[in-house]
CSV table of C-alpha atoms in Angstrom, one decimal:
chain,number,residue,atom,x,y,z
A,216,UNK,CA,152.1,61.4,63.6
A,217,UNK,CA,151.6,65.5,63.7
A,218,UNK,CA,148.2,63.9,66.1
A,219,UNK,CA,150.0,62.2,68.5
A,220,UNK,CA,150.5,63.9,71.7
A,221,UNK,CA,153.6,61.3,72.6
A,222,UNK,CA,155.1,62.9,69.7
A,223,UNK,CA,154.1,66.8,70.5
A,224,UNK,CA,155.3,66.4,73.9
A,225,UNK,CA,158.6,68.1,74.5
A,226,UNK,CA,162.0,66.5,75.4
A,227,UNK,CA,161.5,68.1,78.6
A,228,UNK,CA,158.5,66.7,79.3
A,229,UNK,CA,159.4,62.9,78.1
A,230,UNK,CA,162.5,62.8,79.7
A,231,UNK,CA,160.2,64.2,83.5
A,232,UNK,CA,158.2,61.3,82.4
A,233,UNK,CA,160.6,58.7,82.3
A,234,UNK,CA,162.1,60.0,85.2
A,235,UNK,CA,159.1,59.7,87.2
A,236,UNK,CA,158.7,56.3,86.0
A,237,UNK,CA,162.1,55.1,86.7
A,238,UNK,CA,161.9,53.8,89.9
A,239,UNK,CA,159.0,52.1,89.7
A,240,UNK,CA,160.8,50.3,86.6
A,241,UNK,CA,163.6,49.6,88.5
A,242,UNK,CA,161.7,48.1,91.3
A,243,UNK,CA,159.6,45.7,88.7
A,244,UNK,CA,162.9,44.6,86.9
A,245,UNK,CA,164.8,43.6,90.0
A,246,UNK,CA,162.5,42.4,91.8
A,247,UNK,CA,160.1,40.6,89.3
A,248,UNK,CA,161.8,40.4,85.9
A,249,UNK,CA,165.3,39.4,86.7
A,250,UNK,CA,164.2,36.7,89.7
A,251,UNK,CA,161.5,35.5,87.4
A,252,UNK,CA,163.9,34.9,84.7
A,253,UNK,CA,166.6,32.8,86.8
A,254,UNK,CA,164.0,30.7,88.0
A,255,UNK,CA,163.0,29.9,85.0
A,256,UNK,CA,166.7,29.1,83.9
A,257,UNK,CA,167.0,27.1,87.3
A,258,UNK,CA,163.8,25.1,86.2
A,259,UNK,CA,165.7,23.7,83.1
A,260,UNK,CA,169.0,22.8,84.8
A,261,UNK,CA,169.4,19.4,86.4
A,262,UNK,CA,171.2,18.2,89.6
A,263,UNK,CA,174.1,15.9,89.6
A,264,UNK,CA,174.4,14.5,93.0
A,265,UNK,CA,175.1,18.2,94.8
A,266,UNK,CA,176.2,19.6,91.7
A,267,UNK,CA,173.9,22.2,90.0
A,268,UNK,CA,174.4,21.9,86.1
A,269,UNK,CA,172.8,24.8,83.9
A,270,UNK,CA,171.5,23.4,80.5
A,271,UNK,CA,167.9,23.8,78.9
A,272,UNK,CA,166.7,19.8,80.4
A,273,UNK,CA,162.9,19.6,80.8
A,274,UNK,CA,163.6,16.7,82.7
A,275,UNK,CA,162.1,18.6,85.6
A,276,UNK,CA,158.9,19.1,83.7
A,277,UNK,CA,159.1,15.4,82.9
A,278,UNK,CA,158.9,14.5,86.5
A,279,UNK,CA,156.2,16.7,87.2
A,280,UNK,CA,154.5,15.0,84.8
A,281,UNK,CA,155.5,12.1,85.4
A,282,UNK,CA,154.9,11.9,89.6
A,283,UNK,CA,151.4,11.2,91.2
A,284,UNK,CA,151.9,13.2,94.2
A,285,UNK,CA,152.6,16.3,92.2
A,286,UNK,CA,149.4,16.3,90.2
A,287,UNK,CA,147.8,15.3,93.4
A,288,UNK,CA,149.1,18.8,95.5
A,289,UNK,CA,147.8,20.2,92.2
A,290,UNK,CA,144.7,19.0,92.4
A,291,UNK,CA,144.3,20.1,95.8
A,292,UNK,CA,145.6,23.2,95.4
A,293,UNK,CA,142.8,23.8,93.0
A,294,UNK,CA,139.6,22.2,94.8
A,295,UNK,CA,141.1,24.6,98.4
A,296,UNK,CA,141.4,27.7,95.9
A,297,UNK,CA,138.4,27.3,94.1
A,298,UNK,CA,136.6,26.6,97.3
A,299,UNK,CA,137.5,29.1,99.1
A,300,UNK,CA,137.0,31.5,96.7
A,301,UNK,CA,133.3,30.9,95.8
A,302,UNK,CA,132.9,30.6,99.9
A,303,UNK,CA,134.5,34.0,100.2
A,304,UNK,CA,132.2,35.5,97.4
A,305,UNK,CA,129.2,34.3,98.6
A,306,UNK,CA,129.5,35.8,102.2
A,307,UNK,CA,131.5,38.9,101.1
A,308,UNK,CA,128.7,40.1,98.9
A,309,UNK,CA,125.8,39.9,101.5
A,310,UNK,CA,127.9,42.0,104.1
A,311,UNK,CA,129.1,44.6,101.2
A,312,UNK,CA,125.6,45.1,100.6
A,313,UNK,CA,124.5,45.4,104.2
A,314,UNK,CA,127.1,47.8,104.6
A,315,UNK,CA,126.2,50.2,101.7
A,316,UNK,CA,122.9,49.7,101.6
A,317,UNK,CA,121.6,49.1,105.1
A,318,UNK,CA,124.1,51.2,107.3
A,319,UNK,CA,123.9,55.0,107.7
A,320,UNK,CA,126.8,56.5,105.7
A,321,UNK,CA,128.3,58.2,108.7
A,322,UNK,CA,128.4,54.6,110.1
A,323,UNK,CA,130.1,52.9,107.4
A,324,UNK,CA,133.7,54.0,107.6
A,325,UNK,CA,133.6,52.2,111.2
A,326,UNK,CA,131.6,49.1,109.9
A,327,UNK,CA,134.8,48.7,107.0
A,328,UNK,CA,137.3,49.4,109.9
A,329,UNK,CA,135.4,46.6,111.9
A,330,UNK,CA,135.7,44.3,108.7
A,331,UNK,CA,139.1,44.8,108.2
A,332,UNK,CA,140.5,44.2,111.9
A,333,UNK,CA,141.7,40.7,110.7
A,334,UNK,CA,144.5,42.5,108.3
A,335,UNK,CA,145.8,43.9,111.3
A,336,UNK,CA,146.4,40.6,113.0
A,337,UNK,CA,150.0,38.1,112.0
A,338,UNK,CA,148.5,36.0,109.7
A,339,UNK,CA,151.0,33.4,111.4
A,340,UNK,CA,148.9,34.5,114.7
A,341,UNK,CA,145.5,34.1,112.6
A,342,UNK,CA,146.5,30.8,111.4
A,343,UNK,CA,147.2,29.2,115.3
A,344,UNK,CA,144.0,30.9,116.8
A,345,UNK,CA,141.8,28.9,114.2
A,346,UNK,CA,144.0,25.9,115.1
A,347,UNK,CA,143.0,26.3,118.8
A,348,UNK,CA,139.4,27.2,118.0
A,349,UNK,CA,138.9,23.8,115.8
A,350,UNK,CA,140.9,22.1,117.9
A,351,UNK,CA,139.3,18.8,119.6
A,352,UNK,CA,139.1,21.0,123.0
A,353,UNK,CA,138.3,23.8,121.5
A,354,UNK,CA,135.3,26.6,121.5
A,355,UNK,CA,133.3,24.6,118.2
A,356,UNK,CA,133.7,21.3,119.7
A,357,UNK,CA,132.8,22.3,123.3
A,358,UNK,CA,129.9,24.2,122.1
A,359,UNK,CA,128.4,21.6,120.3
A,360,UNK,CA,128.7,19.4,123.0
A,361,UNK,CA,126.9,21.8,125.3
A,362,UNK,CA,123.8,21.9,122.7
A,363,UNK,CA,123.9,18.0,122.9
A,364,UNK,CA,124.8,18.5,118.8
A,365,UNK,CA,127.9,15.5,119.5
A,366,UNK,CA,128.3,13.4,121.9
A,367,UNK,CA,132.0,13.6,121.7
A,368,UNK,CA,134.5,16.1,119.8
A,369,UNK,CA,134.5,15.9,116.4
A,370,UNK,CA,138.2,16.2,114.3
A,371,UNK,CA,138.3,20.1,112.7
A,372,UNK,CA,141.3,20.9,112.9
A,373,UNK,CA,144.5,19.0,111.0
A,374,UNK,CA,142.1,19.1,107.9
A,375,UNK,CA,140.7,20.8,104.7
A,376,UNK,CA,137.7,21.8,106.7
A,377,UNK,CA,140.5,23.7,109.1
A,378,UNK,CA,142.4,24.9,106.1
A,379,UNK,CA,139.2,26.5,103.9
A,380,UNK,CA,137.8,28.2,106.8
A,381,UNK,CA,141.3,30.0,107.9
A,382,UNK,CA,141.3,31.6,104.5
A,383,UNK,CA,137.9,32.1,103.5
A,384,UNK,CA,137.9,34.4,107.4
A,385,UNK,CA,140.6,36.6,105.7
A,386,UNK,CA,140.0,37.0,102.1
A,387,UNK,CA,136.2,37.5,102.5
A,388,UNK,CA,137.3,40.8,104.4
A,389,UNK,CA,139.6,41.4,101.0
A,390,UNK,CA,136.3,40.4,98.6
A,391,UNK,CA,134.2,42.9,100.8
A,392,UNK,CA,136.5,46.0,100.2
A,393,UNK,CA,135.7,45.2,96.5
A,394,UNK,CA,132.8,44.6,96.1
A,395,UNK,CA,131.4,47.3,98.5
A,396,UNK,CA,133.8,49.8,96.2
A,397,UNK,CA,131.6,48.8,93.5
A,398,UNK,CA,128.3,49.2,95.0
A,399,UNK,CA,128.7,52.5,96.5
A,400,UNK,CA,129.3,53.7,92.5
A,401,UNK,CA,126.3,52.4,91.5
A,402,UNK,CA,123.6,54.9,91.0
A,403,UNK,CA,120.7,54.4,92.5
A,404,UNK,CA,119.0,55.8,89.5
A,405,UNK,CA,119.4,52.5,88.0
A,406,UNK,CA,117.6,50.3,90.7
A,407,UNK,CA,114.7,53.2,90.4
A,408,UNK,CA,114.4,52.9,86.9
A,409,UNK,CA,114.4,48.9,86.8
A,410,UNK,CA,110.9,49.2,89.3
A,411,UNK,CA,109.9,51.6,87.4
A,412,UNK,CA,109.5,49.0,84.7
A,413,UNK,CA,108.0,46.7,86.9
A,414,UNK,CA,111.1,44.7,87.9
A,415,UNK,CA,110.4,43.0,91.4
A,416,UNK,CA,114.0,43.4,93.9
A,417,UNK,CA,115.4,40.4,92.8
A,418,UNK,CA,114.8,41.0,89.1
A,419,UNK,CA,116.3,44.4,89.6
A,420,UNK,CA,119.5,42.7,91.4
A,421,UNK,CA,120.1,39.7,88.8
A,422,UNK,CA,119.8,41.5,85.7
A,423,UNK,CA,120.7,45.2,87.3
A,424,UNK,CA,123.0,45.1,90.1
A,425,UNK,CA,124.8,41.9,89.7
A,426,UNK,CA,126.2,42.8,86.4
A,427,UNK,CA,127.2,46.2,86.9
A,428,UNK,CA,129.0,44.8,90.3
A,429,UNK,CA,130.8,41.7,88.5
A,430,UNK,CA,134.5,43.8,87.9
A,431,UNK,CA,134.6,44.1,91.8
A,432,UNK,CA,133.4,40.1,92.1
A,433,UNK,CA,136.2,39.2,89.8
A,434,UNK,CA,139.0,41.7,90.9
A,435,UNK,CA,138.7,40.4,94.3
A,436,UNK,CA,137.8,37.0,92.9
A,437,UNK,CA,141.1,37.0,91.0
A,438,UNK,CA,143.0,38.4,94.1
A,439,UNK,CA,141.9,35.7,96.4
A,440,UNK,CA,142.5,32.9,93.9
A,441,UNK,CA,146.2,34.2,93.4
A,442,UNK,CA,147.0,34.7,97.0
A,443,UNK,CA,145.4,31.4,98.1
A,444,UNK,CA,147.2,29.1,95.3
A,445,UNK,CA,150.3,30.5,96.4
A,446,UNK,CA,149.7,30.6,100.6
A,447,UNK,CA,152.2,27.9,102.6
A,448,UNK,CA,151.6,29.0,105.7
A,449,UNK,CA,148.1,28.2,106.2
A,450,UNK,CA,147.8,24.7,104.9
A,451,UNK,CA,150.9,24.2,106.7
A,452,UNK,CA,149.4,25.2,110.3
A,453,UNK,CA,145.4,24.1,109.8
A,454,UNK,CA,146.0,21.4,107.5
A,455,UNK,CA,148.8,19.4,109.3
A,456,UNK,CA,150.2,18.1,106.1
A,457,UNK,CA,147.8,15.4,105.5
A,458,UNK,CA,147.0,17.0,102.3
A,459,UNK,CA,150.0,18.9,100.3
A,460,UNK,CA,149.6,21.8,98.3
A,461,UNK,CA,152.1,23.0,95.6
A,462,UNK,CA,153.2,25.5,97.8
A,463,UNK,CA,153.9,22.7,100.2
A,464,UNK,CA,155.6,20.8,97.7
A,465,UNK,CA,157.5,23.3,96.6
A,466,UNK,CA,158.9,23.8,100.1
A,467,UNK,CA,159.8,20.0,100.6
A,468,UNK,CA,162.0,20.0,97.5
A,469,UNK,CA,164.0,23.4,98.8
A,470,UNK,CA,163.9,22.5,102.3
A,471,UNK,CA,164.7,18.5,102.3
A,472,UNK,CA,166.1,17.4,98.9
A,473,UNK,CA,168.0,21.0,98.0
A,474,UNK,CA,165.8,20.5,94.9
A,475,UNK,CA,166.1,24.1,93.5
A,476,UNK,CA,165.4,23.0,89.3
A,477,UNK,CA,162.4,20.7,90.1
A,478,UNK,CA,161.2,23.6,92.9
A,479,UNK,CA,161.8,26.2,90.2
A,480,UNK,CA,159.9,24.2,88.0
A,481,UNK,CA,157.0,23.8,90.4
A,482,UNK,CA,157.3,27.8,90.8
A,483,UNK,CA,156.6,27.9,87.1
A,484,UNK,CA,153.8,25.6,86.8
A,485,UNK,CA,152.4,27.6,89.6
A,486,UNK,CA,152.1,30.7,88.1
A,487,UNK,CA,151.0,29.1,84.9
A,488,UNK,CA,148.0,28.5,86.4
A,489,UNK,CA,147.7,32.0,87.8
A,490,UNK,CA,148.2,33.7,84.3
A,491,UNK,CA,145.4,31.0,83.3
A,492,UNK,CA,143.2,32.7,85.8
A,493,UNK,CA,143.9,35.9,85.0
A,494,UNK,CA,143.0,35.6,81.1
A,495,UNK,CA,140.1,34.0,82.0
A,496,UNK,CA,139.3,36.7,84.1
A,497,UNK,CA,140.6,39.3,81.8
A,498,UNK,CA,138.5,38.0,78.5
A,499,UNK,CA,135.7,37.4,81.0
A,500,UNK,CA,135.9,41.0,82.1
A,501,UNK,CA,136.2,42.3,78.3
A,502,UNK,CA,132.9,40.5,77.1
A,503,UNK,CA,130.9,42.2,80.3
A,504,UNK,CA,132.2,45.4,79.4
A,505,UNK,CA,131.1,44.9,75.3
C-alpha cells in the first residue's frame, strides 16, 4: 500500500531495523521459544524404567488428572496466589497514595528508595529472616507474650500464614512502584472537577481515581500473580512442606523420581494458568479502556 510507511521505508532503513531488533530476537528464541518447545515435547514422552522414550503420550496429562495430590498443590497454589495478591493490593495502594499524595515531592524519591530496600535483600535471606521472626521464639510470639495477648507461643512459622506474609512483604513493594506510577499521572484537574460537581472524597476516588488507576492495579496485580504461582523457594523455607505447591511438585518429580515428562507436564499446566490470568487481565484491561 502507496500509505504504508513499512512499505515507503527504505531497504536501508528495514534492514537497521531488523538489525536493531536482532538480538533481542535471538535472546527470546533461545531462551524462551526453543526451551519452551522441548518441554512441551518432554511433556508428551513417557519413561520406561530410566529410559526416556519421545512419542506424543498424554499419559502424563492423564496422571495429573488423574492424582489427588496434584490437583491439591494446585489448589493451593491458587488460594496462596490469589491471597497474597489481593493482600498485597490492598496495602500497596494506601502507601502509593500516601506517597504521592501526602509526601512533599522532594521527599518522595527517598520514601520509594525506602520502599524498595527489600529488592535489595537475597530473597533466600528474606525468606529465613521471616522464618526466625515467626518462629515459636521469635519477635511475634515474644511480643505477644509480653502484652499478655498468649499465654504461650503460638505456631507461625512452618505454615500458610508464614508463607503469605513472606510474599505479600515483597510484592507489595512491586504493587507500590505501580500503582504510585499511575497516580503521579493523574491530573489533578480531574479530582477538582469531580468536587466541583459536588462529589464528596470518596465519591471522587471510587468513580474518579480508582478507574483511571486500575492499569497499574492489574499490571502489578498480574506481575505478582505470575511470580507467586511460580516461587519454590518461599513455600519451601516458610511453609515447611506441609502444604505443596506446584512448584513444589514440580521439584519432587525432577529431584526424587527423575520425572522429567510428568515435571514438563506440570511446567505446562503451570503456565496454562498464567496465560489464563493474563487474558483475563488483558480483556479486562480492554473493556476499561472502551
Amino acid at each position: 500500500m502507496a500509505g504504508d510507511p513499512v512499505a515507503v521505508m527504505p531497504l536501508r532503513d528495514r534492514t537497521l531495523g531488523w538489525g536493531l531488533a536482532a538480538p533481542a530476537l535471538l535472546w527470546t528464541v533461545a531462551f524462551f521459544v526453543v526451551p519452551f518447545v522441548v518441554m512441551g515435547a518432554m511433556s508428551l514422552a513417557t519413561l520406561d524404567g530410566r529410559t526416556l522414550v519421545w512419542g506424543l503420550s498424554l499419559s502424563n496429562y492423564a496422571e495429573i488428572a488423574d492424582k489427588a495430590y496434584i490437583w491439591r498443590a494446585i489448589l493451593v497454589s491458587l488460594e496462596i496466589t490469589l491471597t497474597v495478591t489481593a493482600l498485597s493490593v490492598l496495602l500497596a495502594y494506601p502507601l502509593a497514595w500516601i506517597i504521592a499524595f501526602r509526601v512533599p515531592q522532594r521527599w518522595q524519591r527517598l520514601a520509594l528508595l525506602l520502599a524498595i530496600l527489600p529488592f535489595w535483600t537475597s530473597y533466600v535471606v528474606r525468606s529465613y529472616a521471616w522464618l526466625l521472626v515467626l518462629a515459636r521464639e521469635g519477635v511475634v510470639n515474644q511480643t505477644l507474650m509480653t502484652l499478655g495477648l498468649i499465654a504461650e507461643p503460638i505456631t507461625l512459622a512452618n505454615t500458610r500464614i508464614a508463607t503469605v506474609t513472606g510474599f505479600v512483604h515483597f510484592f507489595v513493594m512491586l504493587l507500590t512502584l505501580t500503582i504510585f506510577a499511575n497516580l503521579v499521572q493523574l491530573s489533578p484537574n480531574y479530582r477538582r472537577a469531580a468536587m466541583d460537581l459536588g462529589a464528596n472524597a470518596f465519591q471522587t476516588f471510587w468513580h474518579v481515581v480508582l478507574p483511571l488507576t486500575l492499569p497499574g492495579i492489574v499490571t502489578g496485580a498480574f506481575l505478582t500473580f505470575v511470580l507467586c504461582i511460580g516461587d519454590y523457594i518461599t513455600p519451601q523455607i516458610l511453609g515447611g512442606n506441609n502444604e505443596l505447591t506446584v512448584p513444589q511438585v514440580i521439584m519432587v518429580q525432577l529431584g526424587r523420581r527423575a520425572d522429567f515428562p510428568l515435571a514438563s507436564a506440570l511446567a505446562i499446566v503451570l503456565m496454562g494458568l498464567v496465560t489464563l490470568a493474563y487474558l483475563a487481565c488483558a480483556r479486562w484491561l480492554r473493556l476499561d479502556r472502551i
